[in-house]
mmCIF file of C-alpha atoms in Angstrom:
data_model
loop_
_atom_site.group_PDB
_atom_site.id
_atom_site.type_symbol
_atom_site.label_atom_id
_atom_site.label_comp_id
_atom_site.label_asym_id
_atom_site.label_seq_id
_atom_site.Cartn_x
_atom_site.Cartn_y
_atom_site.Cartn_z
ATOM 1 C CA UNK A 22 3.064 -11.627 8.237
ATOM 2 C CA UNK A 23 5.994 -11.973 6.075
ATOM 3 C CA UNK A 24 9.352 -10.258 7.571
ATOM 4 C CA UNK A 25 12.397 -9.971 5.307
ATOM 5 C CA UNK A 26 15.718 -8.807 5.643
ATOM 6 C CA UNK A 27 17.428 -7.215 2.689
ATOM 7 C CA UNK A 28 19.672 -4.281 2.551
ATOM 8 C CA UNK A 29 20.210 -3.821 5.961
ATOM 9 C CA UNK A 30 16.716 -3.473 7.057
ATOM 10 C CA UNK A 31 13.991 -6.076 8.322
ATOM 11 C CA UNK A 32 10.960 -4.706 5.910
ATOM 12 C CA UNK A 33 6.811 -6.696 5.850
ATOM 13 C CA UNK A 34 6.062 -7.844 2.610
ATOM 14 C CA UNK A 35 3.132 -9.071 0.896
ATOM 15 C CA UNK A 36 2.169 -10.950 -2.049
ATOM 16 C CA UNK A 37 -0.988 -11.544 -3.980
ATOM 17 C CA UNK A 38 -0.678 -14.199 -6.571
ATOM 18 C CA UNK A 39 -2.223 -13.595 -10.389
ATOM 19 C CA UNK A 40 -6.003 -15.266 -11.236
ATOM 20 C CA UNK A 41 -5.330 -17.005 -14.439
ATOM 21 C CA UNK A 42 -2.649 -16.980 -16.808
ATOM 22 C CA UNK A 43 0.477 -14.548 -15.340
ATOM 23 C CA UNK A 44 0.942 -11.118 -17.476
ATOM 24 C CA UNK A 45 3.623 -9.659 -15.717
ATOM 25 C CA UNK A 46 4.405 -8.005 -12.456
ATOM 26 C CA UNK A 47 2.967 -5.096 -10.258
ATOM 27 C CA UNK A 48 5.442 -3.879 -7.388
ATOM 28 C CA UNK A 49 2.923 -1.738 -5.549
ATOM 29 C CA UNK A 50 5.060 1.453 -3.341
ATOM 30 C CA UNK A 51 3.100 3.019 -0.824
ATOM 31 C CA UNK A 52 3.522 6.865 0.367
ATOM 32 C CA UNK A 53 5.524 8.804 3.231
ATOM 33 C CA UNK A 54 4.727 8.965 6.899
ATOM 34 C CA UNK A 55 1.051 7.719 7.867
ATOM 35 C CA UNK A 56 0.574 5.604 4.577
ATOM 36 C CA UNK A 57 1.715 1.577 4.403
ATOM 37 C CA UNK A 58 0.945 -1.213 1.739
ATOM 38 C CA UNK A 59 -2.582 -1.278 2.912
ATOM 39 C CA UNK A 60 -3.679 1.845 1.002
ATOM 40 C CA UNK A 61 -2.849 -0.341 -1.952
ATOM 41 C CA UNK A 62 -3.861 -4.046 -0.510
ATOM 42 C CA UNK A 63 -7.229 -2.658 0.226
ATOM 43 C CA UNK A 64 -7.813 -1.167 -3.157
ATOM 44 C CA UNK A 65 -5.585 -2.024 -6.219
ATOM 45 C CA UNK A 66 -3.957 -5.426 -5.148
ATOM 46 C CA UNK A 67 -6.667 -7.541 -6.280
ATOM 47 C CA UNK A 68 -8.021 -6.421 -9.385
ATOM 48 C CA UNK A 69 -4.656 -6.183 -10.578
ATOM 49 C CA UNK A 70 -4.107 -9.993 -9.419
ATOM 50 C CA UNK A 71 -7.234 -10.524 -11.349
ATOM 51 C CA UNK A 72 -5.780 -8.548 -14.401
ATOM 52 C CA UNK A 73 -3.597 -11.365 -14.239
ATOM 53 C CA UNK A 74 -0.631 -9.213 -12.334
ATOM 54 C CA UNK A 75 1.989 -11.224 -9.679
ATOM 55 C CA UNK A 76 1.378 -8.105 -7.358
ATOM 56 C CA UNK A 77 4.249 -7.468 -4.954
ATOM 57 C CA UNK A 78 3.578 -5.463 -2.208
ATOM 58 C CA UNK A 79 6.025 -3.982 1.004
ATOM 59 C CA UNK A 80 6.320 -1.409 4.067
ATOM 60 C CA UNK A 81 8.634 1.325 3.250
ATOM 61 C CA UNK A 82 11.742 1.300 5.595
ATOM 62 C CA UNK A 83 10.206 3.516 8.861
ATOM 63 C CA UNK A 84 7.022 2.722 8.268
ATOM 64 C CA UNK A 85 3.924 -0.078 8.648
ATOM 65 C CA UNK A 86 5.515 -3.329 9.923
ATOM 66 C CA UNK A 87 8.933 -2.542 8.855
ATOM 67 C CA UNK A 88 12.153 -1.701 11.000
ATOM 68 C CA UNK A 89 12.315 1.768 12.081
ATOM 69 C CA UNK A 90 16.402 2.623 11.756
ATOM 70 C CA UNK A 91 17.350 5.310 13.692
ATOM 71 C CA UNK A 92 19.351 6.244 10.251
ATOM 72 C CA UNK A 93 19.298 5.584 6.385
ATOM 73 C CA UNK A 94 16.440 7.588 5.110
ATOM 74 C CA UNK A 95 17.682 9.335 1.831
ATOM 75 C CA UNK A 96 15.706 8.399 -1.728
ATOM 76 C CA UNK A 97 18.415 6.332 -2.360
ATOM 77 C CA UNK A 98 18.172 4.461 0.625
ATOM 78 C CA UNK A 99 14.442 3.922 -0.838
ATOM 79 C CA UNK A 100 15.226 2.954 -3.829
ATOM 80 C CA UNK A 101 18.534 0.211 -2.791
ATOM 81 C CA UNK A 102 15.288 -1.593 -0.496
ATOM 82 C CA UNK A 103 13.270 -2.017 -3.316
ATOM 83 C CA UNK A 104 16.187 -2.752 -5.835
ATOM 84 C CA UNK A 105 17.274 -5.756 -3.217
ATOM 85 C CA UNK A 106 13.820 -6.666 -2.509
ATOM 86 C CA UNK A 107 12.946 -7.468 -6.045
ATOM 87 C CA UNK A 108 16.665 -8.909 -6.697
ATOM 88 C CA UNK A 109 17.176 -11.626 -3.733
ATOM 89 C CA UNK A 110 13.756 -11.628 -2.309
ATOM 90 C CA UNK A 111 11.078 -11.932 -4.764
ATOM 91 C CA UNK A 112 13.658 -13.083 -7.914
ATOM 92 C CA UNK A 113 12.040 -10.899 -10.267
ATOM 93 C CA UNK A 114 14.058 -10.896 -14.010
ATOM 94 C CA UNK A 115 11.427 -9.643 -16.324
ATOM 95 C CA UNK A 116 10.423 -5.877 -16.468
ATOM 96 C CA UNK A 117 8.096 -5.202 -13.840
ATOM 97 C CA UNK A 118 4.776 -2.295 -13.707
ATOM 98 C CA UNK A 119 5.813 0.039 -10.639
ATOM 99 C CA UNK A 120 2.986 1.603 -9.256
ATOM 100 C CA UNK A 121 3.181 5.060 -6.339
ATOM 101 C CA UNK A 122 1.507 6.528 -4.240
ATOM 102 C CA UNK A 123 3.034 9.879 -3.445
ATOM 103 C CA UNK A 124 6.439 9.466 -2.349
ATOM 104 C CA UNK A 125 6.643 5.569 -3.609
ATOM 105 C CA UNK A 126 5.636 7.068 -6.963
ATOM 106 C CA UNK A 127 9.020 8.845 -6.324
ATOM 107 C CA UNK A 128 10.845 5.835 -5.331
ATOM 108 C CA UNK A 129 9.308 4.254 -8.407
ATOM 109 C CA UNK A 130 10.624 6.829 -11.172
ATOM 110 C CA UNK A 131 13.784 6.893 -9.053
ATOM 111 C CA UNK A 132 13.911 3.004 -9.722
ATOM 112 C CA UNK A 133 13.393 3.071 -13.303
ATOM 113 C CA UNK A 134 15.727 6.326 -13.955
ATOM 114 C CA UNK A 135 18.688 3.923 -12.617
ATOM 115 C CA UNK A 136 17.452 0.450 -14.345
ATOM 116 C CA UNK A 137 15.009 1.848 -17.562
ATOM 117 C CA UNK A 138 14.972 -1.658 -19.134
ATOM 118 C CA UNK A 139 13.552 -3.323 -15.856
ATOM 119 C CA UNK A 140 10.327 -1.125 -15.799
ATOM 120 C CA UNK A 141 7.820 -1.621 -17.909
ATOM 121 C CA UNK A 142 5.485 0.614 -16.725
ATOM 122 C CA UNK A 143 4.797 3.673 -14.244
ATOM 123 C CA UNK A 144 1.372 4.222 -12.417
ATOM 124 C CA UNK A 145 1.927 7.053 -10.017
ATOM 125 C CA UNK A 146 -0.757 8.557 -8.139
ATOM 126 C CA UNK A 147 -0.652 12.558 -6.693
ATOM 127 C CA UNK A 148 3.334 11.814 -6.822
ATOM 128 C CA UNK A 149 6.054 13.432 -9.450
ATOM 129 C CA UNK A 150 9.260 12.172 -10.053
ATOM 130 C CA UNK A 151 12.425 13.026 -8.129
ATOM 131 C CA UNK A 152 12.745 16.676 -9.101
ATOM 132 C CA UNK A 153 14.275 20.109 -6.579
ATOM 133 C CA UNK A 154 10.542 21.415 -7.103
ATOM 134 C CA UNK A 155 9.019 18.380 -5.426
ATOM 135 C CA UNK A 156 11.687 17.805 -2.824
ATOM 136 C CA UNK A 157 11.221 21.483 -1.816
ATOM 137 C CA UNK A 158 7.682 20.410 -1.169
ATOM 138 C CA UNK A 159 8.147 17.398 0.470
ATOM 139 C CA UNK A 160 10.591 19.166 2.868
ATOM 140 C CA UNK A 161 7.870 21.322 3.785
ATOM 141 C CA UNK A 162 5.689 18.319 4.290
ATOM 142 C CA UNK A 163 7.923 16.467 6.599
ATOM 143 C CA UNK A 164 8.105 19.541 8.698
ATOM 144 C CA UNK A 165 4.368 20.089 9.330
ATOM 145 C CA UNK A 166 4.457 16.070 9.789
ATOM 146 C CA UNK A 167 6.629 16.508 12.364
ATOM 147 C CA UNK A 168 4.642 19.458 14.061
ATOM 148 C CA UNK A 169 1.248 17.897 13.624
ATOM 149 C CA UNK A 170 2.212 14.708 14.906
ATOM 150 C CA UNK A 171 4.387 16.107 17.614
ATOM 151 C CA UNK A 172 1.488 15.597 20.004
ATOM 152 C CA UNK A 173 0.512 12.215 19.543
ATOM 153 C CA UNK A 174 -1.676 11.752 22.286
ATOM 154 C CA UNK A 175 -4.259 14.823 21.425
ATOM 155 C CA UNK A 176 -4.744 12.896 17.910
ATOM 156 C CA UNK A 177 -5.124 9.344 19.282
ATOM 157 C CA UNK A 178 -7.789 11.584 21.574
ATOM 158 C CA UNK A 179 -9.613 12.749 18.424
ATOM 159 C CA UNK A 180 -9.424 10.087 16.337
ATOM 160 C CA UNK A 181 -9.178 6.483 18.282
ATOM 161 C CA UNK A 182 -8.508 4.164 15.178
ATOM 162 C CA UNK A 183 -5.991 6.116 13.419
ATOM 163 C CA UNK A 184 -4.165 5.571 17.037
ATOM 164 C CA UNK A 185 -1.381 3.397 15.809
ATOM 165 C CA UNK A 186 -0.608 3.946 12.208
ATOM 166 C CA UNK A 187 -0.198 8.157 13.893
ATOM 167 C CA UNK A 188 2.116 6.876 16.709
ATOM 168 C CA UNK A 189 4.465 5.169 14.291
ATOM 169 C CA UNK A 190 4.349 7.989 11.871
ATOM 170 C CA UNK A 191 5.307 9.963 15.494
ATOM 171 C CA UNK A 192 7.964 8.007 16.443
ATOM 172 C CA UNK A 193 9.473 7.960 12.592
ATOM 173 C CA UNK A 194 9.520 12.108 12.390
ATOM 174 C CA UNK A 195 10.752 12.645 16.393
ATOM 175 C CA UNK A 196 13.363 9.163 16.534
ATOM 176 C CA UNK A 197 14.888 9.342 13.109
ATOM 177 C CA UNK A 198 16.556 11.321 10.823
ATOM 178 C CA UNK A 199 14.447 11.291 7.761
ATOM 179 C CA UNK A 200 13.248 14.797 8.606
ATOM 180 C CA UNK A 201 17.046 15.846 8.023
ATOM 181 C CA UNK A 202 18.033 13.497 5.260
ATOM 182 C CA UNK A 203 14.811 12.696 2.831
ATOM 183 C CA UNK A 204 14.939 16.078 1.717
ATOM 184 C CA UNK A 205 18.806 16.794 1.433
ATOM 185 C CA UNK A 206 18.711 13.598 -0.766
ATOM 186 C CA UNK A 207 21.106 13.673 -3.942
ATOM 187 C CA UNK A 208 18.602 13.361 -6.771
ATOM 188 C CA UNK A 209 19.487 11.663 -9.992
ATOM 189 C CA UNK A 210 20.238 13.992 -13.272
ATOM 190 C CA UNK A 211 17.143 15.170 -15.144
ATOM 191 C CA UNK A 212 18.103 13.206 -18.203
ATOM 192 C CA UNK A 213 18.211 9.946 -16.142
ATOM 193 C CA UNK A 214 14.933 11.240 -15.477
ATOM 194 C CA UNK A 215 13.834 11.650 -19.376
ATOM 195 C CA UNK A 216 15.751 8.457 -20.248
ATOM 196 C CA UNK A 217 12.909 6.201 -18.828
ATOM 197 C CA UNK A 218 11.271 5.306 -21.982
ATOM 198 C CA UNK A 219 8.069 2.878 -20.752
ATOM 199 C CA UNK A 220 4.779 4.145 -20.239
ATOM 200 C CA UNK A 221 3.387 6.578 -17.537
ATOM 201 C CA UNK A 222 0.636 6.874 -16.177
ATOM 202 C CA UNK A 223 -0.301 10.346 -13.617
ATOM 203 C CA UNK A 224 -3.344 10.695 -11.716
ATOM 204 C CA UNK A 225 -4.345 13.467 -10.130
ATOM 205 C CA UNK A 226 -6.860 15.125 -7.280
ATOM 206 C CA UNK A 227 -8.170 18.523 -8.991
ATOM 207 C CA UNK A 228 -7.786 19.638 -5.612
ATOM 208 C CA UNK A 229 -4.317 18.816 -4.301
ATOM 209 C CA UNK A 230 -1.238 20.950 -5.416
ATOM 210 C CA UNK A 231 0.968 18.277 -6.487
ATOM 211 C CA UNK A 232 -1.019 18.629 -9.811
ATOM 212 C CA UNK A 233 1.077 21.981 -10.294
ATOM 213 C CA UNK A 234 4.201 19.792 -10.900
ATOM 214 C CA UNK A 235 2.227 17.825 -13.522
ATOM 215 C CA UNK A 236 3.923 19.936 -16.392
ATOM 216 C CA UNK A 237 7.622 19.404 -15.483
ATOM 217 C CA UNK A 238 7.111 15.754 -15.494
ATOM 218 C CA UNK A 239 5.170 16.052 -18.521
ATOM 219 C CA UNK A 240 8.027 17.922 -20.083
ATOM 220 C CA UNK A 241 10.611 15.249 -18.704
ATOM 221 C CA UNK A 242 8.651 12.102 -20.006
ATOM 222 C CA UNK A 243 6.147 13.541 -22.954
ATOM 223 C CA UNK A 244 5.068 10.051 -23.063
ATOM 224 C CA UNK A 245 3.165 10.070 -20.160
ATOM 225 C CA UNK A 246 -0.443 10.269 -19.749
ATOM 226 C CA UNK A 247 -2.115 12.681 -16.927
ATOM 227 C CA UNK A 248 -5.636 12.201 -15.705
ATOM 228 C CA UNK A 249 -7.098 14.770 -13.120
ATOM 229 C CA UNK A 250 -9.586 13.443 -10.756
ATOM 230 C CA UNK A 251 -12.223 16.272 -10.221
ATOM 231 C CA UNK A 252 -13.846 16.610 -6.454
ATOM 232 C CA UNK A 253 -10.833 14.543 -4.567
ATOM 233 C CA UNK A 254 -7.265 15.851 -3.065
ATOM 234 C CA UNK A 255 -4.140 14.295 -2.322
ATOM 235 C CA UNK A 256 -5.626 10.962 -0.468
ATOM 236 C CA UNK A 257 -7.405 9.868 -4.368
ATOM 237 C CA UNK A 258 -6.539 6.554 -3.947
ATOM 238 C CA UNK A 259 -8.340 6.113 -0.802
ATOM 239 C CA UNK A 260 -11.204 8.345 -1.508
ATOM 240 C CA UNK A 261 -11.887 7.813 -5.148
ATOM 241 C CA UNK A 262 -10.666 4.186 -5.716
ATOM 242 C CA UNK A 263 -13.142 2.993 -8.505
ATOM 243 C CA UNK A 264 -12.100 6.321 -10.260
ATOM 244 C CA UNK A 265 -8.177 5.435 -9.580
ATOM 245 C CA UNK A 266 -8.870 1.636 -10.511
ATOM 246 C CA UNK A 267 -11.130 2.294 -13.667
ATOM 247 C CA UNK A 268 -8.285 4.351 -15.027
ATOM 248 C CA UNK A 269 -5.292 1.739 -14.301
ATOM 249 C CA UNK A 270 -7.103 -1.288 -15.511
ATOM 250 C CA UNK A 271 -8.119 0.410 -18.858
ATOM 251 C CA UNK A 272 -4.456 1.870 -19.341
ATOM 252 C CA UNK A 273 -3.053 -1.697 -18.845
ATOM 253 C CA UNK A 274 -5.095 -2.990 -21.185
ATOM 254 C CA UNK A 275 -4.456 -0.370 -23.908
ATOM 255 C CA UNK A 276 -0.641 -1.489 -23.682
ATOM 256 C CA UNK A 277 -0.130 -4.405 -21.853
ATOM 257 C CA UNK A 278 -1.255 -7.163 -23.912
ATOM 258 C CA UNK B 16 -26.020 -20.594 13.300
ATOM 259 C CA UNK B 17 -24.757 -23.272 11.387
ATOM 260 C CA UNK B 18 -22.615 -25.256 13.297
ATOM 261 C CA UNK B 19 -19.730 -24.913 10.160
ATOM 262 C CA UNK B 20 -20.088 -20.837 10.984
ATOM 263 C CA UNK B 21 -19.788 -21.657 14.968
ATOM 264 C CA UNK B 22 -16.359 -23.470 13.781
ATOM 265 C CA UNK B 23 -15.099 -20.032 11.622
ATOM 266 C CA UNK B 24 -15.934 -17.933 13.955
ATOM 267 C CA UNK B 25 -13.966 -19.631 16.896
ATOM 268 C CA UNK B 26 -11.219 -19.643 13.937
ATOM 269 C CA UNK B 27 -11.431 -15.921 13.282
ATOM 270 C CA UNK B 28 -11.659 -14.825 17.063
ATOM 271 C CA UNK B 29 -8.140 -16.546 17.386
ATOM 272 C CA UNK B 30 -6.614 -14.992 14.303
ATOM 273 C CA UNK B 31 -8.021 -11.316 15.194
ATOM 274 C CA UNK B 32 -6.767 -11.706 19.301
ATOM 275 C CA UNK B 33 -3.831 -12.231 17.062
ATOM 276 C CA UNK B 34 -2.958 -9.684 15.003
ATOM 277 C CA UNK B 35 -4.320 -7.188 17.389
ATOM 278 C CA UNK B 36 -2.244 -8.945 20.322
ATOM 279 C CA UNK B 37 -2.475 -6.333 23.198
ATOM 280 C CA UNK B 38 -4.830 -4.215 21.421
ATOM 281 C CA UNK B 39 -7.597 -7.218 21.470
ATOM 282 C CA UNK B 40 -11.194 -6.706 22.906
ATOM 283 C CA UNK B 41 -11.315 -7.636 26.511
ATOM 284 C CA UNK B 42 -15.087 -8.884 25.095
ATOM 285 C CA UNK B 43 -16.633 -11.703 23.518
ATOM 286 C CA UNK B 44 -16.417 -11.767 19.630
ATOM 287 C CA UNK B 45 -19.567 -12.173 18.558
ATOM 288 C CA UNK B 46 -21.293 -12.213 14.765
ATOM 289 C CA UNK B 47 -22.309 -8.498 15.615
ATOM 290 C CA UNK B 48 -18.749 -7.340 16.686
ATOM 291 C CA UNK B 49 -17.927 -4.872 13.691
ATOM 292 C CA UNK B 50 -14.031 -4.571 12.772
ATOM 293 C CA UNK B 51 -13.478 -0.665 12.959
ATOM 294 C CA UNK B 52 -15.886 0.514 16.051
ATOM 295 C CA UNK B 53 -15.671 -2.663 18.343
ATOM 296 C CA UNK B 54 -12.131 -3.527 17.411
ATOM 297 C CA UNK B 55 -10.593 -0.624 16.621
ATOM 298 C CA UNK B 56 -8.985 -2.457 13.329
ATOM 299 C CA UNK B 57 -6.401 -0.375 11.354
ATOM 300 C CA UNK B 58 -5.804 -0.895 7.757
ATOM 301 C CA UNK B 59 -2.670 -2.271 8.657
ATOM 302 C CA UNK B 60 -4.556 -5.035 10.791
ATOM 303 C CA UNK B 61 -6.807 -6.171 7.572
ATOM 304 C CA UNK B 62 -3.333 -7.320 5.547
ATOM 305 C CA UNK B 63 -2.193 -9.407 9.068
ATOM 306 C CA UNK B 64 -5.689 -10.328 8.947
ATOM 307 C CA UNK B 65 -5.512 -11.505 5.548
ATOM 308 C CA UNK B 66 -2.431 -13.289 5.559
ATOM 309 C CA UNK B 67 -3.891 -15.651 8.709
ATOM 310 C CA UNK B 68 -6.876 -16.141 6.654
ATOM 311 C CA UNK B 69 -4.534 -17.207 3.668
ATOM 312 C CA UNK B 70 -2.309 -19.786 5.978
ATOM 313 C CA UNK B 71 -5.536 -21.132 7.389
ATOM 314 C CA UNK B 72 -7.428 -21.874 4.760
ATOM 315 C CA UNK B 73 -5.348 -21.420 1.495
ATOM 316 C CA UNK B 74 -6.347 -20.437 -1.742
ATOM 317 C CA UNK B 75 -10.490 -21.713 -0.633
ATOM 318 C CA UNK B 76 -10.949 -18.221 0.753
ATOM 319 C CA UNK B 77 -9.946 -15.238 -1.329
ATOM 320 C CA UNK B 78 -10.039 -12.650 1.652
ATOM 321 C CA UNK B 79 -8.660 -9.881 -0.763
ATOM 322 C CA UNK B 80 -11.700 -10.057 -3.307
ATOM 323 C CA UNK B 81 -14.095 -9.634 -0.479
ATOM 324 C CA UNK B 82 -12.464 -6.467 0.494
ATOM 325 C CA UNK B 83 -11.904 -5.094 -2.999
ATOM 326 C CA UNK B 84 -15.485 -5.117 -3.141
ATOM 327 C CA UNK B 85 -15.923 -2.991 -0.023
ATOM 328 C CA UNK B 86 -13.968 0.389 0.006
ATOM 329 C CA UNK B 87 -11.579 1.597 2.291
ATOM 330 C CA UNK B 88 -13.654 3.556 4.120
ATOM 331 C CA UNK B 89 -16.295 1.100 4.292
ATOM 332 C CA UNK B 90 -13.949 -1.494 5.401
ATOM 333 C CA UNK B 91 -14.346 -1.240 8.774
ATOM 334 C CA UNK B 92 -18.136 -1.065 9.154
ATOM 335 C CA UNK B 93 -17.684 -4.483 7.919
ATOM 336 C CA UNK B 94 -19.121 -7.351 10.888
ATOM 337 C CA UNK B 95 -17.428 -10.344 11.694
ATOM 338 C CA UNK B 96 -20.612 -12.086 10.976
ATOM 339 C CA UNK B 97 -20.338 -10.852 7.234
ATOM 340 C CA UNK B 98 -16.580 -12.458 7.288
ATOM 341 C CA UNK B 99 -17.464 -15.868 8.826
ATOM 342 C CA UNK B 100 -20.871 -16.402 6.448
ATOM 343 C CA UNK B 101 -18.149 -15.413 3.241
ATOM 344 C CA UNK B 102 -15.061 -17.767 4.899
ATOM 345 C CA UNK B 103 -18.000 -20.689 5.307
ATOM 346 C CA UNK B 104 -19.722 -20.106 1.818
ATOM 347 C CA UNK B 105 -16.299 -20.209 0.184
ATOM 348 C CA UNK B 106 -15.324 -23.387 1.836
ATOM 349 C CA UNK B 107 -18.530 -25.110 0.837
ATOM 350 C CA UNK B 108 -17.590 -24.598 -2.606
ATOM 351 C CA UNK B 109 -14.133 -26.163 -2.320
ATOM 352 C CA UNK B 110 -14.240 -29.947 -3.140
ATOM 353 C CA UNK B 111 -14.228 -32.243 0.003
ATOM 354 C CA UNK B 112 -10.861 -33.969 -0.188
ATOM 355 C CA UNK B 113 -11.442 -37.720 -0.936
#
C-alpha cells in the first residue's frame, strides 16, 4: 500500500501501469462517504490499462486508507489533493482523462473548470458538475449519511462485511466537519463551468435522481454525451459494470486515437 | 496439490494475515477458504491484496485482470484455491531466469 503526503494530508494511492504502447492518462476519483478507489480498481482500472491508459488511482481525503483530518473538507480542499497529487506525486504534464464516480465526478469537473487545457476528457458516472442544484442534494445526502450511519453497530449487525468500509464512513460524518463544510463549499462560476471544452461523457441509472440534473449540465457543456442505464440506480458502476465499461471503452475509442 | 501451489498458498496466507492484520481468520487457510464469507474481505482489502501480489511476484501475475473478469459482487465468492491455481499458472508461463 502506497501512502503519500501531499497537500497537507497522508492520502493511499494506486497505480496500474498501461498494456502496450501508453495513450494517455486515466486519474480514476471515487465517490463520497462509503465509496474508495476500489469501486473503480475492481471494475474500470484494468481494461482501461489494457486500452493502453497509465491509470492513476487514490482515496479521497476522509475516506479508504487515507488520513481522516478532523478539518479541510470543502470541494476545494478536493480538488487542491488531486491538483498536488498529479503535480509532485505522479508528475503528470500531458492532459489527463478524469473519470467520477458521484462526488469525484464533481471533483473532476471542478478540476478541469480551474485547469481546462490539462483535461482531456470527462467520464462521470451518476455525478453532475459543481452546481447549487447538486450541492443542495448532496447536503441532504450527507445528512441522512450521518443519521443512517449514526448507529454503526446495528449495520455491522446486519451486514458483517460492509463492517469496516461503514465504520470509517461513521467516524468521517460524526469526527469531522465535512457534514458542515462540503456543502457550504464556494463553487466555481458557471462559465468556468462551460469553459471546459474536452469531451464528456454522463452515465446514468434510469432509476436514480441525479439523472434530473442531466439537463443543466447538458446546457453548461452541450458537448457532452449522456447515456441512461435502464434497470440500475445510483450504485451503476458496481451493479452494471459491463454496461458502464462497454460505454467508456467505445467513447475512448471514438476520440481518443 | 502440486507442490508449486503448496508454495503460493503458504505465500498468499501470509499476504492475506496481512492486509487483514487483526481482522485475520483465527483458522487455517485452506484452498476452500472463500475471500468474502470465510474472510470477511472488503473491497478495500482486494487493492492491499493486490499490491502484495504485485511486490511479490511483479509483473508475472496480473492480479487486476483476474478480477476484472469477475464482478464486484462476485468478487468475494471467489476461493483462495481459484487465486493460488491462477498465481501458479501465471508463473509457469514466465521464463525461468537463466
Amino acid at each position: 500500500m502506497t501512502i503519500v503526503h501531499v497537500n497537507g494530508v497522508d492520502l493511499h494511492v494506486e497505480e496500474v501501469a498501461p498494456i502496450g504502447d501508453q495513450t494517455g492518462t486515466a486519474v480514476l476519483v471515487h465517490g463520497m462517504t462509503t465509496d474508495s478507489m476500489a469501486s473503480w480498481f475492481l471494475t474500470l482500472a484494468h481494461p482501461l490499462a489494457q486500452a493502453g491508459l497509465r491509470v492513476l488511482l487514490y482515496d479521497l481525503r476522509g475516506h479508504g486508507h487515507s488520513e481522516r483530518p478532523a478539518t479541510g473538507y470543502r470541494l476545494d480542499d478536493f480538488v487542491d489533493d488531486l491538483e498536488a497529487l498529479l503535480a509532485e506525486h505522479w508528475k503528470v504534464d500531458g492532459p489527463v482523462h478524469l473519470f467520477g464516480n458521484s462526488f469525484g465526478g464533481t471533483v473532476a469537473f471542478s478540476y478541469a473548470a480551474r485547469h481546462p487545457a490539462r483535461v482531456a476528457g470527462i467520464v462521470a458516472i451518476e455525478s453532475a458538475p459543481p452546481t447549487a442544484a447538486w450541492f443542495g442534494r448532496m447536503a441532504r445526502r450527507l445528512a441522512r449519511a450521518a443519521e443512517t450511519l449514526a448507529d454503526v453497530e446495528a449495520i455491522v449487525d446486519k451486514r458483517p462485511l460492509f463492517a469496516r468500509r461503514a465504520r470509517t464512513a461513521s467516524a468521517l460524518l460524526a469526527e469531522t466537519s465535512i457534514g458542515a463544510e462540503l456543502p457550504n463549499s464556494v463553487l466555481c462560476d458557471p462559465a468556468a463551468i462551460a469553459a471546459i471544452d474536452c469531451p464528456v461523457l454522463c452515465l446514468y441509472g434510469a432509476d436514480s435522481a441525479v439523472r434530473e440534473l442531466a439537463a443543466e449540465t447538458e446546457r453548461l457543456l452541450p458537448q457532452s454525451r449522456h447515456v441512461v442505464v435502464e434497470g440500475f440506480g445510483h450504485t451503476l458502476l458496481i451493479d452494471a459494470t459491463d454496461q458502464v465499461r462497454a460505454e467508456v471503452l467505445a467513447w475512448l475509442l471514438s476520440y481518443v486515437r | 496439490m502440486p507442490s508449486d501451489q503448496t508454495a503460493v498458498l503458504a505465500d498468499v496466507d501470509t499476504m492475506l494475515r496481512d492486509v487483514l492484520g487483526d481482522f485475520g481468520p483465527d483458522a487455517e487457510i485452506t484452498m476452500d477458504t472463500t475471500f468474502r464469507d470465510d474472510l470477511g474481505m472488503e473491497s478495500l482489502d482486494v487493492v492491499s491484496l493486490a499490491g502484495r501480489l504485485q511486490a511479490r511476484y511483479g509483473n508475472s501475475v496480473n492480479f487486476a485482470l483476474f478480477v476484472s473478469t469477475f464482478d464486484v459482487a462476485s468478487v468475494g465468492e471467489l476461493t483462495v484455491g481459484r487465486l493460488v491455481e491462477y498465481i501458479a499458472e501465471s508463473l509457469d508461463k514466465v521464463p525461468a531466469a537463466s
